[in-house]
Coordinates of C-alpha atoms in Angstrom, one line a residue:
X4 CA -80.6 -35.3 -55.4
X5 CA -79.6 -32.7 -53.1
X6 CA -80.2 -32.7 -49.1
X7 CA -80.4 -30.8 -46.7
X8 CA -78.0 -31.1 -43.7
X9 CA -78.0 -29.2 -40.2
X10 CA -74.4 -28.4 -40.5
X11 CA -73.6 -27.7 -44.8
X12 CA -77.3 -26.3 -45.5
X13 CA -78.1 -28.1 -49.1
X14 CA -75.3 -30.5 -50.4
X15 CA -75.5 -31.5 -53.9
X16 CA -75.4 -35.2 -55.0
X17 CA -71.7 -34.6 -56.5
X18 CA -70.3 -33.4 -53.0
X19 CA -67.9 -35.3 -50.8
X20 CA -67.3 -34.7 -47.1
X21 CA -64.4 -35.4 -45.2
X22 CA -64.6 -36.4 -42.0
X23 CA -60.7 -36.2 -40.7
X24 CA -60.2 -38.3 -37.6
X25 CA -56.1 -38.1 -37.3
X26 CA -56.6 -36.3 -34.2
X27 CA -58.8 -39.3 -32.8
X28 CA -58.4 -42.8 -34.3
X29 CA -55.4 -41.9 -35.8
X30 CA -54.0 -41.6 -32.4
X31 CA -54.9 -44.9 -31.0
X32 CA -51.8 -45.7 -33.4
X33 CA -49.7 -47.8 -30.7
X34 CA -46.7 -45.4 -30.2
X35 CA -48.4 -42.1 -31.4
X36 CA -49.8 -39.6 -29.0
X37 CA -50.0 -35.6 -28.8
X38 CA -49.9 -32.9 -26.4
X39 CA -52.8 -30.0 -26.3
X40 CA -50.7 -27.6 -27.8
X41 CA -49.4 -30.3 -30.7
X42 CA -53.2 -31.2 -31.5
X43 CA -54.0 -27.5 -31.4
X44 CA -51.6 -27.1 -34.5
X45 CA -52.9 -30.0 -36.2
X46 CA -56.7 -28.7 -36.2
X47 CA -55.0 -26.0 -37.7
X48 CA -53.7 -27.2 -40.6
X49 CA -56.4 -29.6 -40.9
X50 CA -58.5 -26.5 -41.5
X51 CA -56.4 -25.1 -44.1
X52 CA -56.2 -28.4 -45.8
X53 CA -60.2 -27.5 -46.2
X54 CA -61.0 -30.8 -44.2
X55 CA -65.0 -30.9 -43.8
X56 CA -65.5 -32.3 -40.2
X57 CA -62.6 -33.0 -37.7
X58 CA -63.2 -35.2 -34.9
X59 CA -61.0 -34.0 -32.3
X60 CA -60.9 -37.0 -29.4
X61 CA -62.8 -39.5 -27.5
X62 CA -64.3 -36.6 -24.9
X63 CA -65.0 -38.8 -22.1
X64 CA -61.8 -40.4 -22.5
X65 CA -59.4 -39.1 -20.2
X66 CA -59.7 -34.9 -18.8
X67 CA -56.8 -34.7 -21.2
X68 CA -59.1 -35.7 -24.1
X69 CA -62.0 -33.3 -23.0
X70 CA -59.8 -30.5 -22.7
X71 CA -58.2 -31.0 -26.1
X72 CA -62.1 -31.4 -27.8
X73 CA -63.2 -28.6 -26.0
X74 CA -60.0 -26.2 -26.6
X75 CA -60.4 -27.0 -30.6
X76 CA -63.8 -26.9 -30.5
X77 CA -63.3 -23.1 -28.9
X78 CA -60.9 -22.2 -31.3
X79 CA -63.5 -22.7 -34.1
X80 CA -66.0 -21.2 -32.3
X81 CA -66.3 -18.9 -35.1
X82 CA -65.8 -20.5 -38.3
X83 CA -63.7 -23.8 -39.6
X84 CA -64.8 -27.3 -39.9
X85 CA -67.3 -28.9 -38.2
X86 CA -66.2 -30.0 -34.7
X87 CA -66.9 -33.7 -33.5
X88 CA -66.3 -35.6 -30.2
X89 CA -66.4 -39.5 -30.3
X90 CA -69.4 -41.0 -27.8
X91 CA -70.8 -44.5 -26.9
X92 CA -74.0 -45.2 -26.6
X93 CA -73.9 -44.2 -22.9
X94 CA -75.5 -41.0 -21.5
X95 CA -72.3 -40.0 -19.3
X96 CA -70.4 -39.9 -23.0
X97 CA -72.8 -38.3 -24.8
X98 CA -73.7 -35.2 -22.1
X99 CA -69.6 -34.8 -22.1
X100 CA -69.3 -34.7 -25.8
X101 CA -71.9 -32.5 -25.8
X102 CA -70.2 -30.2 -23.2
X103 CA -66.6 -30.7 -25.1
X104 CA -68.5 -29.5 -28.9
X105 CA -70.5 -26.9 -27.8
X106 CA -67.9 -23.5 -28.3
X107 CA -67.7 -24.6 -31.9
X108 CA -69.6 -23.0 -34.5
X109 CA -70.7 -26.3 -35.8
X110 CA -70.3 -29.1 -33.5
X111 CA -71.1 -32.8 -33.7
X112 CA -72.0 -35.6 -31.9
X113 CA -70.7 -38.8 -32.7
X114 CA -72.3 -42.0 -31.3
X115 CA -71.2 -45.5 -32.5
X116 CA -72.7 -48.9 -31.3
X117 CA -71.6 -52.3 -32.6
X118 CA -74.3 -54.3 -34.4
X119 CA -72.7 -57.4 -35.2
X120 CA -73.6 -60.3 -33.8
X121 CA -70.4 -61.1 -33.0
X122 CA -69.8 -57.8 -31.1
X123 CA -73.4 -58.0 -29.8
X124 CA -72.3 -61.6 -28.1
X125 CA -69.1 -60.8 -27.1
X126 CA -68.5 -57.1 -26.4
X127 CA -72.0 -55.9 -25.8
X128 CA -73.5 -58.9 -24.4
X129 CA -77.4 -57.4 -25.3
X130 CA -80.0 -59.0 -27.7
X131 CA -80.3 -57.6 -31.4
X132 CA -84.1 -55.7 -30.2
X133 CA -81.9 -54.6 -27.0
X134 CA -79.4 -52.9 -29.4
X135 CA -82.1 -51.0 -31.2
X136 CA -83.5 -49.9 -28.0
X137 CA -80.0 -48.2 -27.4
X138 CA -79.4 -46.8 -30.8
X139 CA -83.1 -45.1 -30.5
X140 CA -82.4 -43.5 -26.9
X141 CA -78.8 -43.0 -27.3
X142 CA -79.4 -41.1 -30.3
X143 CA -82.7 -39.3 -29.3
X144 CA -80.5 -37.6 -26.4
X145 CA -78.1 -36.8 -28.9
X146 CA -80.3 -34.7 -30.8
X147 CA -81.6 -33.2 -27.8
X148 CA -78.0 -31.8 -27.1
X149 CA -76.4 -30.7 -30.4
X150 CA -78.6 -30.6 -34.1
X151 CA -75.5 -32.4 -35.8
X152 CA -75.3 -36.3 -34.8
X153 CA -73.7 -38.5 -36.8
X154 CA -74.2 -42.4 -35.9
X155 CA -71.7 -45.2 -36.3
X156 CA -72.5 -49.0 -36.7
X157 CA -69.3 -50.8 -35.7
X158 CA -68.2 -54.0 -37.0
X159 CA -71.3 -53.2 -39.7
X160 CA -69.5 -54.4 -42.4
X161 CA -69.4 -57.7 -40.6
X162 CA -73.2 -57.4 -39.6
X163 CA -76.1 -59.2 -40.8
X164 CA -77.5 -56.9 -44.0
X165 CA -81.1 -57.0 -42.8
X166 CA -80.4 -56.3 -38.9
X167 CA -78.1 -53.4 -40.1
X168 CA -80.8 -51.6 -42.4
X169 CA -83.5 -51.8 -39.0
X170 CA -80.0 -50.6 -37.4
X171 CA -79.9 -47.6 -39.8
X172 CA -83.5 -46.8 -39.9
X173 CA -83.9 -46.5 -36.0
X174 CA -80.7 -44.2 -36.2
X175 CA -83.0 -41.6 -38.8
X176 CA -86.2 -41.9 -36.7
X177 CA -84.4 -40.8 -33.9
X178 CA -82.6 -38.0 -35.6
X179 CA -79.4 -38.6 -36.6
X180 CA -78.2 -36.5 -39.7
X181 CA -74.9 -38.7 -40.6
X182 CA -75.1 -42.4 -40.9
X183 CA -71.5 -44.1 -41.0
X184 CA -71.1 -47.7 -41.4
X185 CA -67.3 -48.6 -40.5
X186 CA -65.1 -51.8 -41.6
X187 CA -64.0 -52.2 -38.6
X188 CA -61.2 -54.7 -39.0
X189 CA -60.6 -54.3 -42.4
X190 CA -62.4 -57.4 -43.9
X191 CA -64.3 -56.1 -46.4
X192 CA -63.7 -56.1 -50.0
X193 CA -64.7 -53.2 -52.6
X194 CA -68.1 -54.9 -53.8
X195 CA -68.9 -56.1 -50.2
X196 CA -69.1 -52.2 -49.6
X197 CA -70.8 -51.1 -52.4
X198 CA -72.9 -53.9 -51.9
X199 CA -74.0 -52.5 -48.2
X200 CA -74.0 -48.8 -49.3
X201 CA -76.3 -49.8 -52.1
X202 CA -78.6 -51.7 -50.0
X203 CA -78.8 -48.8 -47.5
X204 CA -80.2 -46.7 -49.9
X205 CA -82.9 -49.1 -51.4
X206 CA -84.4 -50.4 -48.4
X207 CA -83.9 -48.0 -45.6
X208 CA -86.8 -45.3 -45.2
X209 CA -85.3 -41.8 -45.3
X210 CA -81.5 -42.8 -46.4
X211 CA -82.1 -40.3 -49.3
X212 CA -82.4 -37.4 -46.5
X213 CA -79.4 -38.3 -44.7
X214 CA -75.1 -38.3 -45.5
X215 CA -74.2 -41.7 -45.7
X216 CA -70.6 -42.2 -44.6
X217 CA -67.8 -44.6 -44.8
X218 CA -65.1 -45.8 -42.2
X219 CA -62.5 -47.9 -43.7
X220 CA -59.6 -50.0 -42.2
X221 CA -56.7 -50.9 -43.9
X222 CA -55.5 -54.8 -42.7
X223 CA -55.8 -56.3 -45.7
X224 CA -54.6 -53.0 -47.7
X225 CA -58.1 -52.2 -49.2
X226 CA -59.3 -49.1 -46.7
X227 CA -58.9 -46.8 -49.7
X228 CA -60.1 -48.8 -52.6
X229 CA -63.5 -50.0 -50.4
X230 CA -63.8 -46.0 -49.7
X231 CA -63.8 -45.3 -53.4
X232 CA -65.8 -48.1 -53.4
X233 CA -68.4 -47.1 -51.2
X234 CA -68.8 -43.4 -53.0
X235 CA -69.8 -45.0 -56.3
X236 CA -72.5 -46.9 -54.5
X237 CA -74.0 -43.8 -52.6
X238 CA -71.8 -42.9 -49.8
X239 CA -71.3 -39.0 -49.9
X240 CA -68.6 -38.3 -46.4
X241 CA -65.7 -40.5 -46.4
X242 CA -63.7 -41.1 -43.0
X243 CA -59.8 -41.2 -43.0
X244 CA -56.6 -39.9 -41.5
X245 CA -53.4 -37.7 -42.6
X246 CA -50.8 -40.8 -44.0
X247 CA -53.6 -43.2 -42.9
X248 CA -52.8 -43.7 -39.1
X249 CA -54.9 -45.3 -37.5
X250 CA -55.4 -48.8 -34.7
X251 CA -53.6 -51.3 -36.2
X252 CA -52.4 -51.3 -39.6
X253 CA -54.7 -47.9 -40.3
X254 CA -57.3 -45.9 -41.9
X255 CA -58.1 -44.9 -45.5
X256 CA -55.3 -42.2 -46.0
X257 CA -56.8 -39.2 -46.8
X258 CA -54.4 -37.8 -49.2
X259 CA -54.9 -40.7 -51.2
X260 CA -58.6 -40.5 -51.5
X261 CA -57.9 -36.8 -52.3
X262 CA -56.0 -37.4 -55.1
X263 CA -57.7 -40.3 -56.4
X264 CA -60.8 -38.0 -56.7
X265 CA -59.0 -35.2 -57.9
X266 CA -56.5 -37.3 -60.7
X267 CA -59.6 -39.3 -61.8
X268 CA -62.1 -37.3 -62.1
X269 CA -63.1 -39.0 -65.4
X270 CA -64.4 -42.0 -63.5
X271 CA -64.8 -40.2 -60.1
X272 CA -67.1 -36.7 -60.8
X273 CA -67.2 -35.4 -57.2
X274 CA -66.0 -32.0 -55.6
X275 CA -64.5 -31.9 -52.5
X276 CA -62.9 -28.8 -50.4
X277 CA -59.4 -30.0 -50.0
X278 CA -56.8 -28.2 -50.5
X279 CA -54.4 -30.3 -52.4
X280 CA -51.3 -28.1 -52.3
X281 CA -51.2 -28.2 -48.4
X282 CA -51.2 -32.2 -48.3
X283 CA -47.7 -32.7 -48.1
X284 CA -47.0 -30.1 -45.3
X285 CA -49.7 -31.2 -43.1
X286 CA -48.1 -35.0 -44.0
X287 CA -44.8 -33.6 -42.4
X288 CA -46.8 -31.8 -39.8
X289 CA -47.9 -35.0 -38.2
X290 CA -44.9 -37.3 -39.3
X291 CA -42.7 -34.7 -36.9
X292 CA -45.5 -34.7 -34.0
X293 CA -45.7 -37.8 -33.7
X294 CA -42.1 -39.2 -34.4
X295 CA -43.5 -41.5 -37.2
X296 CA -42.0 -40.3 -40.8
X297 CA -43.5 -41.8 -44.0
X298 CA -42.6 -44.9 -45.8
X299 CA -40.6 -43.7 -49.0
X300 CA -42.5 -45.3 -51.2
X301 CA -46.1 -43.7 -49.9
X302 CA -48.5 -42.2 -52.3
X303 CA -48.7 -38.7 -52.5
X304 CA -45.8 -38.2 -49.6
X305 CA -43.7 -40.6 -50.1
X306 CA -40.0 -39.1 -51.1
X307 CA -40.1 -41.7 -53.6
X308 CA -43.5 -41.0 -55.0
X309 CA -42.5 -38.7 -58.1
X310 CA -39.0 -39.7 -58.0
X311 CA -37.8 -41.6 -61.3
X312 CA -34.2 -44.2 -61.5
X313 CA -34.5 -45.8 -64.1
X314 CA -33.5 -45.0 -67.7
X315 CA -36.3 -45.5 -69.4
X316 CA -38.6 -43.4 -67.0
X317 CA -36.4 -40.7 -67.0
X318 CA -36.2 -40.4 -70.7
X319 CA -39.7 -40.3 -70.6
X320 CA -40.3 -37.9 -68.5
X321 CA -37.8 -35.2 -69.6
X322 CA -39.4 -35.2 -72.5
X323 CA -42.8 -35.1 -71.6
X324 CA -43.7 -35.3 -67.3
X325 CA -47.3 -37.1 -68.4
X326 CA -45.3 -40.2 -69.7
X327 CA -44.6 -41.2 -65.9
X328 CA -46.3 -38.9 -63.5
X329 CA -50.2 -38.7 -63.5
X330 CA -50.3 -35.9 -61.1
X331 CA -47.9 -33.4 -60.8
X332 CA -45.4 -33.1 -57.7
X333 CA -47.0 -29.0 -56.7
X334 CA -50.8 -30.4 -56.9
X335 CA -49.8 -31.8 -53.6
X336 CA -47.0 -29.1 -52.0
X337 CA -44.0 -30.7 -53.8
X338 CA -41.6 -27.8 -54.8
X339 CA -38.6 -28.3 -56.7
X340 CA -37.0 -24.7 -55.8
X341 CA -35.3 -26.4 -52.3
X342 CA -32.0 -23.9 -52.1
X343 CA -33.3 -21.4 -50.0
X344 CA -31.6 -19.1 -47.5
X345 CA -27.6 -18.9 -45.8
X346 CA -25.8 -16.9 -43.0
X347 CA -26.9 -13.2 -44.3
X348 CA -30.7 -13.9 -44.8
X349 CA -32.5 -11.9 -42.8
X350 CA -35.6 -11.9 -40.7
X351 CA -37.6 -10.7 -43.1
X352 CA -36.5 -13.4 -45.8
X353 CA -36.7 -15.8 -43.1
X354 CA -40.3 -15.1 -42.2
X355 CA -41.4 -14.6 -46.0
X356 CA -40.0 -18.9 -46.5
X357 CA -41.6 -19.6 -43.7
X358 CA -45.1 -18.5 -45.0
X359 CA -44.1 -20.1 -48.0
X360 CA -43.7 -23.6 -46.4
X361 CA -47.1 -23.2 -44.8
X362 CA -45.8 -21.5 -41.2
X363 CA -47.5 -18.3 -39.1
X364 CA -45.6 -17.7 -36.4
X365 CA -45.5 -15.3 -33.8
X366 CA -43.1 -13.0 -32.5
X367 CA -41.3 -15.4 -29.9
X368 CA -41.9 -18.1 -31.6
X369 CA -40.2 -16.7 -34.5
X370 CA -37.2 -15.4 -32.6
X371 CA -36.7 -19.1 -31.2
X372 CA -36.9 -20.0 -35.0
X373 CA -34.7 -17.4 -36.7
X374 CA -32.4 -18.3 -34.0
X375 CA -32.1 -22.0 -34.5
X376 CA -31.7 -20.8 -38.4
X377 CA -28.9 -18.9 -37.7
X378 CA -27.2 -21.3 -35.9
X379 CA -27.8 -23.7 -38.7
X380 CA -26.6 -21.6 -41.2
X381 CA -23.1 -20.9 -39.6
X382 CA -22.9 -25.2 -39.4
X383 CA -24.1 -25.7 -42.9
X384 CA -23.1 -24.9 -46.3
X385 CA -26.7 -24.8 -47.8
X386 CA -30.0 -24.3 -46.0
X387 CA -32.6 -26.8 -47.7
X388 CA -36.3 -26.2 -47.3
X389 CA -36.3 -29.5 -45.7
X390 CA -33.8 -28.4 -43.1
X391 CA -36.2 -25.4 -42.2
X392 CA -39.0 -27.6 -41.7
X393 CA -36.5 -30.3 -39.5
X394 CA -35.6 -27.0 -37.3
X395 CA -38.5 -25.2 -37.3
X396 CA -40.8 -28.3 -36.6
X397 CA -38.4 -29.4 -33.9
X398 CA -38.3 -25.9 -32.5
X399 CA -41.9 -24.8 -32.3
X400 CA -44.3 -27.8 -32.0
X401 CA -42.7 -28.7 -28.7
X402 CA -42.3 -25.4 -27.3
X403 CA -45.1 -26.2 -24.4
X404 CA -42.9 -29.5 -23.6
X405 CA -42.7 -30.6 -20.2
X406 CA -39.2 -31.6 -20.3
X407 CA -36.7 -29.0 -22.5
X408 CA -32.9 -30.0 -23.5
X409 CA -30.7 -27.0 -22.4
X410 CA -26.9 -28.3 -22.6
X411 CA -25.3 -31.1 -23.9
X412 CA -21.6 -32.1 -23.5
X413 CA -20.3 -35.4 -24.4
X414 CA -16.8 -36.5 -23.8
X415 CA -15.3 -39.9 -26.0
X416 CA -12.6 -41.1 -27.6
X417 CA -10.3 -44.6 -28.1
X418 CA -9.6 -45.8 -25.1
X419 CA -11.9 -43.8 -22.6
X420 CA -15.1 -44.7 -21.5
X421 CA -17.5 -42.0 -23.0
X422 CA -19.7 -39.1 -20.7
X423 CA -22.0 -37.0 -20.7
X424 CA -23.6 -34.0 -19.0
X425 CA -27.0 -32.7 -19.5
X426 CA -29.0 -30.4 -18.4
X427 CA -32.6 -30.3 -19.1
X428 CA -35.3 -28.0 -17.9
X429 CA -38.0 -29.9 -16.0
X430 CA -41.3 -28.3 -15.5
X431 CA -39.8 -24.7 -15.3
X432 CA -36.8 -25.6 -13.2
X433 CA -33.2 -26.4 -14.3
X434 CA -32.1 -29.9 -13.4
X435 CA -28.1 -31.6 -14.1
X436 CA -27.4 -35.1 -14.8
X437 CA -23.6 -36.8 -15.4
X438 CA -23.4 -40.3 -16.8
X439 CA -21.2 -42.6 -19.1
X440 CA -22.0 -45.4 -21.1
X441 CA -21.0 -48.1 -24.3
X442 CA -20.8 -45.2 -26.6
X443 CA -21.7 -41.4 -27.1
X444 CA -25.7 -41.9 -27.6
X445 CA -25.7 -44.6 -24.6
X446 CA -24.4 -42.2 -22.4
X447 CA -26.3 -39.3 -23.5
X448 CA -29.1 -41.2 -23.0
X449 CA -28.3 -42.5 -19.3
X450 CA -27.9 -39.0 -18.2
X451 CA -31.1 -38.0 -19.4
X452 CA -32.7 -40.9 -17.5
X453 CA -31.0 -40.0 -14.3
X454 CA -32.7 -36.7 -14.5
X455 CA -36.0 -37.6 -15.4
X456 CA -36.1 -41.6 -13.8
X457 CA -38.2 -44.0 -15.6
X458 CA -38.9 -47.7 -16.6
X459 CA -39.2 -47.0 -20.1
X460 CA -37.0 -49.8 -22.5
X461 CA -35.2 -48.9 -25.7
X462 CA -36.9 -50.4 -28.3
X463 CA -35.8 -48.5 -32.0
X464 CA -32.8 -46.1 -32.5
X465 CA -32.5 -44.8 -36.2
X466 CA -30.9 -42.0 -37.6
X467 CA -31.6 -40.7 -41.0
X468 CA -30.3 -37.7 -43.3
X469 CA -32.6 -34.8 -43.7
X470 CA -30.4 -33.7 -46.9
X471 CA -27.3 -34.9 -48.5
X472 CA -24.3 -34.1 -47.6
X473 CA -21.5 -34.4 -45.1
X474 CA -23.2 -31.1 -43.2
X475 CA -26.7 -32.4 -43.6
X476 CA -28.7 -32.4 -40.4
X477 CA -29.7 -36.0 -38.8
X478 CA -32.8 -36.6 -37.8
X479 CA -33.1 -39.5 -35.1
X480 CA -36.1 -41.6 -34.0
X481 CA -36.1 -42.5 -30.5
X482 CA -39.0 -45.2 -29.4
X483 CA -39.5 -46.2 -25.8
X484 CA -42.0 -48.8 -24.4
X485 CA -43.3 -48.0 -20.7
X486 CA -45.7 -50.9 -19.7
X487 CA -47.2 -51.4 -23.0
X488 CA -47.4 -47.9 -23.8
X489 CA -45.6 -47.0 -26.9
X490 CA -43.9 -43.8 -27.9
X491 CA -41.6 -42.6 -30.5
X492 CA -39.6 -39.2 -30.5
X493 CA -37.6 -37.5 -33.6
X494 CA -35.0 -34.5 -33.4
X495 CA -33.3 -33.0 -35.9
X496 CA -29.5 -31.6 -35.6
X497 CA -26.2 -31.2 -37.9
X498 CA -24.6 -32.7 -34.8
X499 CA -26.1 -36.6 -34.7
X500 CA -25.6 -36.8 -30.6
X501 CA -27.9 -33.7 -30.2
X502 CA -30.3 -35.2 -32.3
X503 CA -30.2 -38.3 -30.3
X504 CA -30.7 -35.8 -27.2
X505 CA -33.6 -33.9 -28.6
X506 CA -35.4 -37.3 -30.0
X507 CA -35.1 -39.0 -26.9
X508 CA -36.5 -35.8 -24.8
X509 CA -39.4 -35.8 -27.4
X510 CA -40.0 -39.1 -26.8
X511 CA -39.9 -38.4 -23.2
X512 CA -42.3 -35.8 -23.3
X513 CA -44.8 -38.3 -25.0
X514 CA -44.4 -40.6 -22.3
X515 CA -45.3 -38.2 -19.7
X516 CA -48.4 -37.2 -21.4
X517 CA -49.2 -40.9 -22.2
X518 CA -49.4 -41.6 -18.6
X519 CA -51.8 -39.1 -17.6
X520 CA -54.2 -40.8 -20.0
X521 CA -56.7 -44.0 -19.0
X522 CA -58.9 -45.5 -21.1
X523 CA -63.1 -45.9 -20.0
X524 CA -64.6 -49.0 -19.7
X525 CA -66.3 -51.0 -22.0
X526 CA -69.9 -50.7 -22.3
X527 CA -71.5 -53.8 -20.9
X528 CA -75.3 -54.6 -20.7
X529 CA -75.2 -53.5 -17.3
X530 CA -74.1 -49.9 -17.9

């Protein structure tokens, strides 16, 4: 049965929405963070990936977070996905959400309140008919600021069944037009969700009028099966991030709940807008913003997912691909054509592979591009697709960094104890350091501390090949801790001690932004 929705008009029963919240849970990873400009690029290709709804921060958070909802939220102001800013069930979050969502042509207030009773106890410290109470004004005053409000339940798939469904029906009395019912921690099992989702819909008043949602976690590896789980039994918007990011050990990855929908379609008859073939670029997108690559073996974007060793599987699928791979590598953005340019391409080339691989750039940003190209190609035999995307990532997400790497010299051998010399630009102004250390990297990296002092410890160093080959670029992850505070930083370089330089300024940059940010305070019964 269709409905009818503030923000899609009339939705048909076989239509999934999804809600993408990389930009928000996703980064309350430990170690991942993101700069204005870096989530600005994000809700872009989140857009093109045809997301539905992207919740763009926690509004009240930090004036960091607002201006990052509110500067998406502006850029759709237009067209694009629906906007949404995270809120409590506080009036101070909700009137800022409001305030961050209300540029965007569709924008979307999202208010979550725990309704377990352990949460309730614990966290909230109010009674079950105190709760209600606050879901009912909270939500009221939500409605009263934007027409799109989508309520969350948290910790409902721990809640009592019959306390959640009053829960749920006090939410659509006062007006909300999304009803989301989160696993929190990730306990639940598939029939435990289908279980709830099916009970929603049989003994809640007015369920049939609204989008039920789900919000899985992945700690015991089940977020994406319990979101299948929970379409079957009703749910028609489905929360999850890009690789499945998320607190602790993640979301329900998006790509996979994508693909499971599009590859089984048999068992799974539901439309969605995503656009598969941009998956794996916006994958990389995030993996280089954040310093985080995928595991190998990753559905969908792992390097290993459509790659075949053993006889037998190869056999099979020179012969006949269907024998081995049940979706094919382009349906997500694979390509196998991965020679692309050398020295003499020219600009014109250059910008044509760039389109190609998913990039718009403009003129300047292009010219730092082309140049970093160039430079590559005069190091490096043969230009892979994946060494465009290691440069051009490297060069152009980070371009509004704080802290820029201008020089490097390093001096080492047998016998002499190794130096180096950096200079860095430092909000707008050039700035020297000189320092040695145990090895090239160590010293590399003392220098760059002595210009830009911290307390930050060294807690991963790892350097990988972007391509094969003895001229293949490296691509370093750098991860520094900062009281608690977790960052990680990638570069990319045919010289590994650049690399190192440019990862460890990334992760720099992180830090600098990380420390800007506080978190609000818990909502008590007293607030």
């Amino acid at each position: 049965m269709a409905i009818h929705h503030p923000s899609f008009g009339k939705l048909d029963d076989d239509r999934i929405i999804f809600f993408d919240t990389t930009l928000r849970d996703g980064e309350q990873s430990p170690g991942f963070s993101m700069n204005l400009e870096e989530k600005l690029r994000m809700a872009e290709a989140l857009s093109e990936l045809g997301v539905d709804v992207m919740e763009a921060g926690f509004a009240i958070a930090s004036p960091g977070d607002f201006d990052s909802v509110h500067s998406i939220a502006t850029r759709f102001a237009k067209d694009g996905p629906v906007v949404a800013s995270l809120s409590r069930a506080a009036q101070a979050d909700i009137l800022r959400s409001a305030e961050a969502v209300k540029p965007a042509a569709r924008g979307r207030i999202h208010i979550v309140l725990a309704t377990s009773d352990l949460h309730m106890r614990v966290k909230l410290r109010m009674s079950r008919e105190e709760v209600l109470e606050l879901i009912h004004s909270s939500v009221t005053l939500g409605r009263n600021h934007a027409e799109d409000v989508e309520w969350s339940a948290e910790d409902g798939s721990r809640s009592d069944i019959d306390f959640l469904c009053r829960c749920v029906e006090t939410a659509i009395k006062a007006g909300a037009t999304t009803i989301n019912i989160p696993d929190t921690v990730g306990y639940s099992m598939p029939e435990d969700m289908a279980a709830i989702f099916r009970a929603l819909r049989e003994r809640v008043p007015g369920a049939d009028q609204v989008i039920l949602s789900a919000h899985n976690h992945n700690d015991l590896g089940m977020a994406v099966a319990n979101t299948i789980a929970a379409i079957q039994a009703g749910a028609r918007q489905i929360e999850s991030t890009i690789n499945g990011i998320g607190e602790r050990a993640g979301n329900a990855s998006l790509e996979e709940v994508a693909m499971a929908l599009r590859t089984r379609h048999d068992a799974l008859p539901y439309r969605t807008n995503i656009v598969t073939q941009n998956i794996l670029r916006t994958s990389k997108l995030l993996a280089t913003i954040t310093g985080f690559d995928v595991q190998p073996n990753k559905a969908i974007v792992g390097r290993n997912a459509f790659a075949h060793e053993s006889g037998i599987h190869q056999d099979g699928v020179l012969k006949d691909k269907s024998t081995y791979e049940i979706m094919t590598p382009e349906s997500v953005g694979w390509t196998t054509n991965s020679i692309v340019l050398g020295k003499h391409s020219g600009r014109a080339a250059f910008r044509d592979k760039l389109a190609g691989l998913g990039y718009t750039l403009g003129d300047n940003q292009l010219n730092d591009a082309f140049r970093r190209f160039k430079d590559l190609a005069d190091r490096k035999k043969t230009v892979f697709d994946e060494d465009i995307i290691a440069l051009v990532d490297d060069e152009v997400v980070r371009i509004k960094d704080r802290v820029k790497l201008l020089a490097l010299t390093v001096a080492t051998g047998i016998g002499t104890r190794p130096t180096a010399s950096v200079a860095l630009e430092v909000d707008g102004e050039q700035c020297d350091g000189v320092a040695g250390g145990d090895g090239a990297v160590d010293a590399t990296f003392n220098a760059l501390q002595q210009v830009v002092p911290h307390r930050a410890e060294l807690k991963l160093y790892a350097v990988q090949s972007v391509t094969g080959g003895t001229d293949a670029q490296a691509r370093v992850t750098v991860r520094l801790e900062e009281d608690g505070k977790l960052v990680d930083g990638q570069g990319a370089d045919t010289d590994t001690i650049i690399a190192s330089a440019r990862a460890y300024v990334h992760a720099l940059n992180k830090l600098l932004a990380k420390r800007a940010r506080t978190a609000p305070p818990e909502i008590m019964r007293s607030a």
